[in-house]
mmCIF file of C-alpha atoms in Angstrom:
data_model
loop_
_atom_site.group_PDB
_atom_site.id
_atom_site.type_symbol
_atom_site.label_atom_id
_atom_site.label_comp_id
_atom_site.label_asym_id
_atom_site.label_seq_id
_atom_site.Cartn_x
_atom_site.Cartn_y
_atom_site.Cartn_z
ATOM 1 C CA MET A 280 63.597 -197.501 -63.410
ATOM 2 C CA ARG A 281 65.431 -194.905 -61.435
ATOM 3 C CA ASN A 282 65.212 -194.388 -57.672
ATOM 4 C CA TYR A 283 63.209 -191.094 -58.042
ATOM 5 C CA ASP A 284 60.714 -192.892 -60.243
ATOM 6 C CA LEU A 285 60.081 -195.482 -57.618
ATOM 7 C CA GLU A 286 59.804 -192.885 -55.025
ATOM 8 C CA PHE A 287 57.226 -191.043 -57.071
ATOM 9 C CA LEU A 288 55.175 -194.072 -57.720
ATOM 10 C CA LYS A 289 55.307 -195.030 -54.038
ATOM 11 C CA ARG A 290 54.074 -191.440 -52.966
ATOM 12 C CA PHE A 291 51.500 -191.353 -55.844
ATOM 13 C CA SER A 292 50.038 -194.679 -54.646
ATOM 14 C CA MET A 293 49.848 -193.459 -51.201
ATOM 15 C CA VAL A 294 47.969 -190.243 -52.315
ATOM 16 C CA LEU A 295 45.668 -192.419 -54.213
ATOM 17 C CA GLY A 296 45.060 -194.700 -51.359
ATOM 18 C CA MET A 297 44.383 -191.847 -48.961
ATOM 19 C CA LEU A 298 41.873 -190.192 -51.508
ATOM 20 C CA ALA A 299 40.097 -193.557 -51.715
ATOM 21 C CA LEU A 300 39.821 -193.756 -47.807
ATOM 22 C CA ILE A 301 38.562 -190.151 -47.688
ATOM 23 C CA THR A 302 36.021 -191.119 -50.362
ATOM 24 C CA LEU A 303 34.901 -194.193 -48.426
ATOM 25 C CA GLY A 304 34.625 -192.245 -45.283
ATOM 26 C CA LEU A 305 32.573 -189.552 -46.890
ATOM 27 C CA ILE A 306 30.309 -192.261 -48.338
ATOM 28 C CA LEU A 307 29.753 -193.793 -45.076
ATOM 29 C CA LEU A 308 29.122 -190.415 -43.451
ATOM 30 C CA ALA A 309 26.489 -189.507 -45.955
ATOM 31 C CA SER A 310 24.862 -192.993 -45.533
ATOM 32 C CA HIS A 311 24.714 -192.399 -41.693
ATOM 33 C CA LEU A 312 23.336 -188.947 -42.133
ATOM 34 C CA HIS A 313 20.738 -189.936 -44.643
ATOM 35 C CA GLY A 314 19.473 -192.659 -42.153
ATOM 36 C CA ARG A 315 18.925 -189.787 -39.613
ATOM 37 C CA ILE A 316 16.423 -187.954 -41.881
ATOM 38 C CA PRO A 317 12.870 -187.948 -40.371
ATOM 39 C CA PRO A 318 10.316 -189.972 -42.223
ATOM 40 C CA GLU A 319 7.653 -188.344 -44.488
ATOM 41 C CA VAL A 320 4.779 -186.473 -42.987
ATOM 42 C CA SER A 321 1.860 -188.799 -42.307
ATOM 43 C CA PRO A 322 -1.332 -188.213 -44.524
ATOM 44 C CA SER A 323 -3.538 -187.431 -41.316
ATOM 45 C CA ALA A 324 -1.096 -184.720 -40.433
ATOM 46 C CA ALA A 325 -1.121 -183.338 -43.879
ATOM 47 C CA ALA A 326 -4.908 -183.341 -43.877
ATOM 48 C CA ARG A 327 -5.017 -181.574 -40.428
ATOM 49 C CA THR A 328 -2.713 -179.036 -41.815
ATOM 50 C CA GLN A 329 -4.742 -178.503 -45.031
ATOM 51 C CA GLU A 330 -7.938 -178.111 -42.782
ATOM 52 C CA ARG A 331 -6.311 -175.541 -40.501
ATOM 53 C CA ILE A 332 -5.111 -173.319 -43.309
ATOM 54 C CA ALA A 333 -8.161 -173.694 -45.461
ATOM 55 C CA PRO A 334 -9.905 -170.417 -46.438
ATOM 56 C CA VAL A 335 -12.739 -169.297 -44.104
ATOM 57 C CA GLY A 336 -15.245 -168.227 -46.799
ATOM 58 C CA ALA A 337 -15.973 -168.934 -50.455
ATOM 59 C CA VAL A 338 -17.142 -167.051 -53.396
ATOM 60 C CA TYR A 339 -20.385 -168.075 -55.144
ATOM 61 C CA ALA A 340 -21.110 -167.030 -58.652
ATOM 62 C CA GLY A 341 -23.411 -168.211 -61.396
ATOM 63 C CA ASP A 342 -25.873 -170.767 -60.379
ATOM 64 C CA THR A 343 -24.213 -171.294 -57.026
ATOM 65 C CA GLY A 344 -24.556 -167.587 -56.188
ATOM 66 C CA ALA A 345 -28.232 -167.769 -56.974
ATOM 67 C CA ALA A 346 -28.541 -170.667 -54.504
ATOM 68 C CA ALA A 347 -26.700 -168.741 -51.943
ATOM 69 C CA GLN A 348 -28.917 -165.706 -52.395
ATOM 70 C CA ALA A 349 -32.060 -167.861 -52.028
ATOM 71 C CA ALA A 350 -30.722 -169.346 -48.859
ATOM 72 C CA ALA A 351 -30.297 -165.800 -47.493
ATOM 73 C CA GLY A 352 -34.010 -164.941 -48.069
ATOM 74 C CA GLY A 353 -33.548 -163.702 -51.534
ATOM 75 C CA THR A 354 -31.566 -160.468 -50.651
ATOM 76 C CA THR A 355 -28.049 -159.356 -51.012
ATOM 77 C CA ASP A 356 -28.310 -156.830 -48.224
ATOM 78 C CA GLY A 357 -25.469 -157.487 -45.713
ATOM 79 C CA SER A 358 -27.255 -156.510 -42.659
ATOM 80 C CA VAL A 359 -30.166 -158.910 -43.409
ATOM 81 C CA ILE A 360 -27.766 -161.758 -44.218
ATOM 82 C CA PHE A 361 -25.710 -161.151 -41.110
ATOM 83 C CA GLN A 362 -28.851 -161.295 -38.832
#
C-alpha cells in the first residue's frame, strides 16, 4: 500500500471512531432524559379530572324523558320545573 492509502485508512478509522462515540453519547443522553419523564397520571387523578369536566345536565328522551317529566309533576313548563 502506498503512504497516502495508509493515511486515508487512518483518518477514515478515526472518523468512524468519533461517529461511534457520538452515537454512544446520544444514546446515553436519550436514556438519561427518558428516565426524567414524569410517571403516568394516577387513576384517581384521572377520575377527578373526568368528574370536574363532566357535563352539568343531561338530555332525557323516550322512556327516560317520560320519567323525568313525571318527576317534575307531569308538566314541561319551565317555570313550574324551576320552582
